[in-house]
GROMACS .gro file of C-alpha atoms in nm:
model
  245
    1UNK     CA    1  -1.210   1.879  -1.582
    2UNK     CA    2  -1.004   1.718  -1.294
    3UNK     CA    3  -0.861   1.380  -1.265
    4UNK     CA    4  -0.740   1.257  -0.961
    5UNK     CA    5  -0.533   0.899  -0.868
    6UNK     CA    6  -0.481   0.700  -0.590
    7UNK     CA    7  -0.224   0.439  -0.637
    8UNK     CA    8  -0.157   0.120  -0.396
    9UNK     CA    9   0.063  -0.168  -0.433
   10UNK     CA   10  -0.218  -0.345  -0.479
   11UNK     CA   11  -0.497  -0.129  -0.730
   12UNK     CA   12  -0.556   0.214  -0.881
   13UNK     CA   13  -0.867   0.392  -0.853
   14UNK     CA   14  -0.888   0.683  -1.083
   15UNK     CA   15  -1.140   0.964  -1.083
   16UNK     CA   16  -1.267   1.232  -1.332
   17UNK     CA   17  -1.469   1.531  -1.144
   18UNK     CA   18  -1.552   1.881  -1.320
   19UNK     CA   19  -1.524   2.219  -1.138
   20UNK     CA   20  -1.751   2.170  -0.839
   21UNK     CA   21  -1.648   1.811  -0.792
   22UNK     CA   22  -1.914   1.608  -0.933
   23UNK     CA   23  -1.800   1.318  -0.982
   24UNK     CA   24  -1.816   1.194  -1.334
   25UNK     CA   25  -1.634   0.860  -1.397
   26UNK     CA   26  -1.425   0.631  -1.142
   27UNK     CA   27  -1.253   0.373  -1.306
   28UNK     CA   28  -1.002   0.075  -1.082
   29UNK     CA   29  -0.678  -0.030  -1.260
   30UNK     CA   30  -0.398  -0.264  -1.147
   31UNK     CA   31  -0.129  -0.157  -0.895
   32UNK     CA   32   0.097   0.168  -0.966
   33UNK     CA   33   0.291   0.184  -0.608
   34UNK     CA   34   0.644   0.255  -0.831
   35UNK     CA   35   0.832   0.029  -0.593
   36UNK     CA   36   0.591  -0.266  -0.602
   37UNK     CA   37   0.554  -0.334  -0.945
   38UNK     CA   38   0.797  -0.249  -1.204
   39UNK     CA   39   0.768   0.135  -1.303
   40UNK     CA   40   0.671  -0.012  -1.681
   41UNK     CA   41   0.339  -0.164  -1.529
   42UNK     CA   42   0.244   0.109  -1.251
   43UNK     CA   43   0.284   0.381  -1.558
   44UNK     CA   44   0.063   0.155  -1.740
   45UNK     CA   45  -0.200   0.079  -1.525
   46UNK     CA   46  -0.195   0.528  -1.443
   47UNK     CA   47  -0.249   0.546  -1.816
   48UNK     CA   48  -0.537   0.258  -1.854
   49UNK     CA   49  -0.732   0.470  -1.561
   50UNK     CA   50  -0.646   0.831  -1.767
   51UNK     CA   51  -0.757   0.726  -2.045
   52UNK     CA   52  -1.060   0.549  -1.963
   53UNK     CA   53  -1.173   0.874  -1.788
   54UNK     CA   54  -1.077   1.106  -2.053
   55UNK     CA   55  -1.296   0.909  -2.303
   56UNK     CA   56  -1.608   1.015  -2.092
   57UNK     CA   57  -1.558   1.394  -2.160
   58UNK     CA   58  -1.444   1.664  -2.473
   59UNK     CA   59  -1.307   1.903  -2.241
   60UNK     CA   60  -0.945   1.967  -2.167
   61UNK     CA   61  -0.790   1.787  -1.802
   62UNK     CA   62  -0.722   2.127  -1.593
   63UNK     CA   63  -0.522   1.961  -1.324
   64UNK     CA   64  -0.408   1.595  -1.230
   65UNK     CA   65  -0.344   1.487  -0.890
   66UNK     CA   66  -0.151   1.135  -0.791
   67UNK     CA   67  -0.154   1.004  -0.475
   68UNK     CA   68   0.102   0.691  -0.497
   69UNK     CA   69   0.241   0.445  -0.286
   70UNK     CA   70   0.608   0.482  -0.226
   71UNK     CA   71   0.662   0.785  -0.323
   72UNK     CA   72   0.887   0.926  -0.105
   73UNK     CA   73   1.031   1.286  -0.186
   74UNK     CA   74   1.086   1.567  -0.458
   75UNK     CA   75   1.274   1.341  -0.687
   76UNK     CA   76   1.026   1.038  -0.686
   77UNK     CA   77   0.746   1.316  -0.765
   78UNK     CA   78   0.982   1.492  -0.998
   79UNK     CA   79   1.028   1.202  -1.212
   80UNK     CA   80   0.624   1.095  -1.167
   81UNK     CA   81   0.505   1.406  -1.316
   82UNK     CA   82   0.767   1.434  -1.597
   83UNK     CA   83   0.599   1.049  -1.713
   84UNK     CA   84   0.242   1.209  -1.644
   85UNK     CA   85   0.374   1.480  -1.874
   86UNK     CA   86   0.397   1.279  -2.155
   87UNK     CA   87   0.049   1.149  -2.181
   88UNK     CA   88  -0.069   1.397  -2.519
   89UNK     CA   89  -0.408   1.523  -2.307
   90UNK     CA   90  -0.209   1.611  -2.000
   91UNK     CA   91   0.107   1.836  -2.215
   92UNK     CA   92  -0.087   2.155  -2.085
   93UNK     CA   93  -0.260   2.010  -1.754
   94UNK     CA   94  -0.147   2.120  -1.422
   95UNK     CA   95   0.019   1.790  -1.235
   96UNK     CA   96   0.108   1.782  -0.895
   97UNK     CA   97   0.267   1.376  -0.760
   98UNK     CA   98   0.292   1.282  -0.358
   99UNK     CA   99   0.270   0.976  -0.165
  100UNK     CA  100  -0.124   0.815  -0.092
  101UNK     CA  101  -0.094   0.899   0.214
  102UNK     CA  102  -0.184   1.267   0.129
  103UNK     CA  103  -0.486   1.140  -0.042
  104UNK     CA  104  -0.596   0.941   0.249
  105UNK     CA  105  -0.508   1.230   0.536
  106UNK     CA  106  -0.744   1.479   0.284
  107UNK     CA  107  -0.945   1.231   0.211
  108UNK     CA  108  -1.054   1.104   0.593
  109UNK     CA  109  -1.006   1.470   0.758
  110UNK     CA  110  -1.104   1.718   0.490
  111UNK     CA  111  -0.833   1.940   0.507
  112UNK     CA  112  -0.838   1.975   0.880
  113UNK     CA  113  -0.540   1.871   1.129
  114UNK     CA  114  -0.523   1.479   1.294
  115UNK     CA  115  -0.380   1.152   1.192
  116UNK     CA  116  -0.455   0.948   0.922
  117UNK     CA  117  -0.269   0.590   0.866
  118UNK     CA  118  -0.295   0.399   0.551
  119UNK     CA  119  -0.289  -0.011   0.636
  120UNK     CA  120  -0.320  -0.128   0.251
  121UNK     CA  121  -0.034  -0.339   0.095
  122UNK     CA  122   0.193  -0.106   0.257
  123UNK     CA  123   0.150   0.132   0.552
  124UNK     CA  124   0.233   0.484   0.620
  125UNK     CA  125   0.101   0.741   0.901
  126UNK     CA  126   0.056   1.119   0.829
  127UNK     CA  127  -0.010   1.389   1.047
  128UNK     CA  128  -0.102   1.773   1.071
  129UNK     CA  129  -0.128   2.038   1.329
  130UNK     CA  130  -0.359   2.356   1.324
  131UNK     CA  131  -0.055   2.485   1.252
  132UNK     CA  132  -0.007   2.285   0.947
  133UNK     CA  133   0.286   2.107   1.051
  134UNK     CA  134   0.339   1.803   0.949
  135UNK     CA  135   0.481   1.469   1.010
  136UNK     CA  136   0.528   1.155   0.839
  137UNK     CA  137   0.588   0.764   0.957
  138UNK     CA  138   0.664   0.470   0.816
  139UNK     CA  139   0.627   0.443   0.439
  140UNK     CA  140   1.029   0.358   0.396
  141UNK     CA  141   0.911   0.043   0.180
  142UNK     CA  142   0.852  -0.337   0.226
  143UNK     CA  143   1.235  -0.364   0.293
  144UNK     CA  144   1.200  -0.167   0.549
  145UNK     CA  145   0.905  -0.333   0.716
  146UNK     CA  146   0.584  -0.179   0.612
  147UNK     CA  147   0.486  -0.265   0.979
  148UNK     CA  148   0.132  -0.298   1.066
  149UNK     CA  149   0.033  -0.365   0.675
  150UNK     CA  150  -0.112  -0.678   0.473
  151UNK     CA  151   0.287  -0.724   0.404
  152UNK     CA  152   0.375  -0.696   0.731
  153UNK     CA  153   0.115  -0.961   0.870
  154UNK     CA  154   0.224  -1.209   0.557
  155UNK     CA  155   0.535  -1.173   0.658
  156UNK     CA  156   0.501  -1.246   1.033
  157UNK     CA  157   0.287  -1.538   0.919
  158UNK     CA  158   0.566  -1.665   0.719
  159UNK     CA  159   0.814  -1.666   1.000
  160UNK     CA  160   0.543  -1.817   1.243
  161UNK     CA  161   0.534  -2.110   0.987
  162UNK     CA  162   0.895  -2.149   1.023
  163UNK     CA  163   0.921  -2.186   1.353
  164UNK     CA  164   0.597  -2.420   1.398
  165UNK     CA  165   0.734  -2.665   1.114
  166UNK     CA  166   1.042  -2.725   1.320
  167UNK     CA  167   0.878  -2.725   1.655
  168UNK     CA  168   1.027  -2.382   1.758
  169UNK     CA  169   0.641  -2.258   1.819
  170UNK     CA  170   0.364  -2.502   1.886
  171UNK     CA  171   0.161  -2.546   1.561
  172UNK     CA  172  -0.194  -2.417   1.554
  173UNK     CA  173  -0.484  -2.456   1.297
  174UNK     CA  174  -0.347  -2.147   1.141
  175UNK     CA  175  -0.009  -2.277   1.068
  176UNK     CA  176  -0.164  -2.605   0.952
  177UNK     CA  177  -0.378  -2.404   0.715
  178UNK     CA  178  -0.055  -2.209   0.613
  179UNK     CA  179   0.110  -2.578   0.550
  180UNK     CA  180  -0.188  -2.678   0.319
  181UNK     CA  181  -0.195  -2.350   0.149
  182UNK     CA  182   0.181  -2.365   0.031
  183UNK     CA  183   0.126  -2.761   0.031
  184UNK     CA  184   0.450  -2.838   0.244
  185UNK     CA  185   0.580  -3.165   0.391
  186UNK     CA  186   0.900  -3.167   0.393
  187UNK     CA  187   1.206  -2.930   0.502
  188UNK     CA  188   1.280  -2.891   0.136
  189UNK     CA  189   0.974  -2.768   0.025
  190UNK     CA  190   0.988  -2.495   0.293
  191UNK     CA  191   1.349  -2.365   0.178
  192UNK     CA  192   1.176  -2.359  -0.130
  193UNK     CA  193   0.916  -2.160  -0.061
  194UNK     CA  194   1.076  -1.910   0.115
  195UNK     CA  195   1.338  -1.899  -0.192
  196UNK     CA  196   1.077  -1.789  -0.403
  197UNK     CA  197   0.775  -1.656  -0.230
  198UNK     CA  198   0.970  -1.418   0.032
  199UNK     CA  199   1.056  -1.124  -0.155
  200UNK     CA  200   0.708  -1.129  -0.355
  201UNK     CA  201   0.556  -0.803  -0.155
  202UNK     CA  202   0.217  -0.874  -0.262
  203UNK     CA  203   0.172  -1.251  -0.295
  204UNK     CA  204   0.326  -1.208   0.132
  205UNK     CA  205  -0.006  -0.952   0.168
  206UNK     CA  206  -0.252  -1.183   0.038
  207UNK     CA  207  -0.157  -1.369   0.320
  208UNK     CA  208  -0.359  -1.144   0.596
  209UNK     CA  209  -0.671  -1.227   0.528
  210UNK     CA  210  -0.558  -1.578   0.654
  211UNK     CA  211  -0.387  -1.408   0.957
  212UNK     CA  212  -0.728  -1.230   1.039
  213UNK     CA  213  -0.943  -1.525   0.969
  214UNK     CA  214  -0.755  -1.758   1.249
  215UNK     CA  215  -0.726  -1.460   1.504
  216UNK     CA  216  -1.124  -1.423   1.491
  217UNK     CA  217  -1.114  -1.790   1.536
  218UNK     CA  218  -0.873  -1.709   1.841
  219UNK     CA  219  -0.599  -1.932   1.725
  220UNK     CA  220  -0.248  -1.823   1.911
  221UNK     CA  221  -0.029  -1.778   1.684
  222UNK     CA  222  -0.254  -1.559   1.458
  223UNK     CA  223  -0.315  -1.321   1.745
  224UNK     CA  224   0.009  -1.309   1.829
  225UNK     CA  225   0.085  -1.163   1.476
  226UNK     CA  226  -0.218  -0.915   1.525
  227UNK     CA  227  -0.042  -0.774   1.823
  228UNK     CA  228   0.258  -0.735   1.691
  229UNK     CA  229   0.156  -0.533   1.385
  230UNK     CA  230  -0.081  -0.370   1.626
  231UNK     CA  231   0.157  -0.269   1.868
  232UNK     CA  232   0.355  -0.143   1.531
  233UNK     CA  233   0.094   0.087   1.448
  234UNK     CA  234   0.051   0.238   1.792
  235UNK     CA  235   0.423   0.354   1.765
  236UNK     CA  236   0.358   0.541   1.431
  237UNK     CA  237   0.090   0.697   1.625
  238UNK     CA  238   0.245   0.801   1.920
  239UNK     CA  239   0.548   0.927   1.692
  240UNK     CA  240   0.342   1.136   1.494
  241UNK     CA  241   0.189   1.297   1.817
  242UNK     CA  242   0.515   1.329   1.952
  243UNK     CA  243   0.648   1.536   1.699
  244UNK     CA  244   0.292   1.762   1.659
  245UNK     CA  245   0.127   2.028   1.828
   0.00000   0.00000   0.00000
């Protein structure tokens, strides 16, 4: 039997499959991207999904496969699959840790070479040649920008907020929304919320779908944030093709 993970900064989906890939269990946890959460509660929530799938067989877990968000080199997977390791059903199974992105690239293109771009909680682009080259963007983190994600649209729509309340911007029906949804009125109550709401990475991405709902409405300011994460997602694009055959 195979079990395979794919974890976001936002859920886990975990799947058990025998030899010819039938699928038999898929289970959804909480979030296990190991720089979202603290790596207490992603471990937890990989365990929860393990678990749950190994109670729907009697036969041994061949090989594991993770797909998580931020992982970003040997050491990160190193450290992963030594945790995975500890788990009593997996002490013999064959475990292999990388970023999602390798999950969504196989996933999408099945194996063969082109782009694929994951715009979740966090974003990341991945590419491969028929060569099998290969070439990563983005995927540095929230602190770095996670441009063209749910994060990256909360946190334009935070700044836009800014910048409305004081008259900077004109307001729009999307910052007023934004005003009623963190019920500000005064400058106070906007320090505030910026003092504790900024560095929350995914409270900041549950604030797209408000970003998308205005810019179907075609409110201004929301469209403006939609082409700038847009226009951030071209450049991972056009970086990845850049440095492919």
């Amino acid at each position: 039997m195979f079990i395979g993970i794919d974890g976001g900064g936002t859920k886990t989906k975990t799947m058990l499959t025998d030899e010819r890939l039938n699928i038999i269990h898929t289970v959804e946890t909480g979030p296990s991207s190991i720089r979202t959460v603290p790596i207490e509660e992603s471990l937890k929530n990989i365990f929860k999904g393990i678990d749950l799938c190994i109670d729907k067989t009697s036969r041994p877990i061949v090989s594991v496969f993770a797909g998580l968000g931020d992982v970003s080199g040997q050491e990160d997977s190193a450290f992963m699959i030594s945790k995975l390791k500890e788990h009593s059903a997996l002490k013999d199974s064959v475990i292999n840790v990388k970023n999602d992105v390798f999950n969504a690239h196989t996933g999408a293109l099945d194996g063969h070479h082109g782009i694929a771009i994951i715009l979740g909680t966090g974003s990341v682009a991945f590419g491969k040649d028929k060569d099998n080259n290969t070439h990563r963007a983005g995927g540095y983190s929230y602190k770095e920008g996670d441009f063209g994600s749910a994060f990256h649209l909360g946190k334009l729509a935070l700044q836009t907020l800014g910048k409305a309340f004081d008259y900077r911007i004109e307001s729009s029906p999307f910052t007023e929304a934004l005003l009623k949804h963190f019920g500000i009125s005064t400058f106070f109550d906007m320090v505030k919320m910026y003092d504790e709401y900024y560095t929350r990475r995914t409270d900041v991405a549950k604030l797209a779908p408000i970003v998308t709902e205005y810019a179907a409405k075609n409110d201004p300011n929301a469209l403006d944030i939609v082409g700038k994460a847009t226009d951030e997602v071209l450049l991972m694009i056009k970086a990845i093709d850049r440095s492919l055959n």
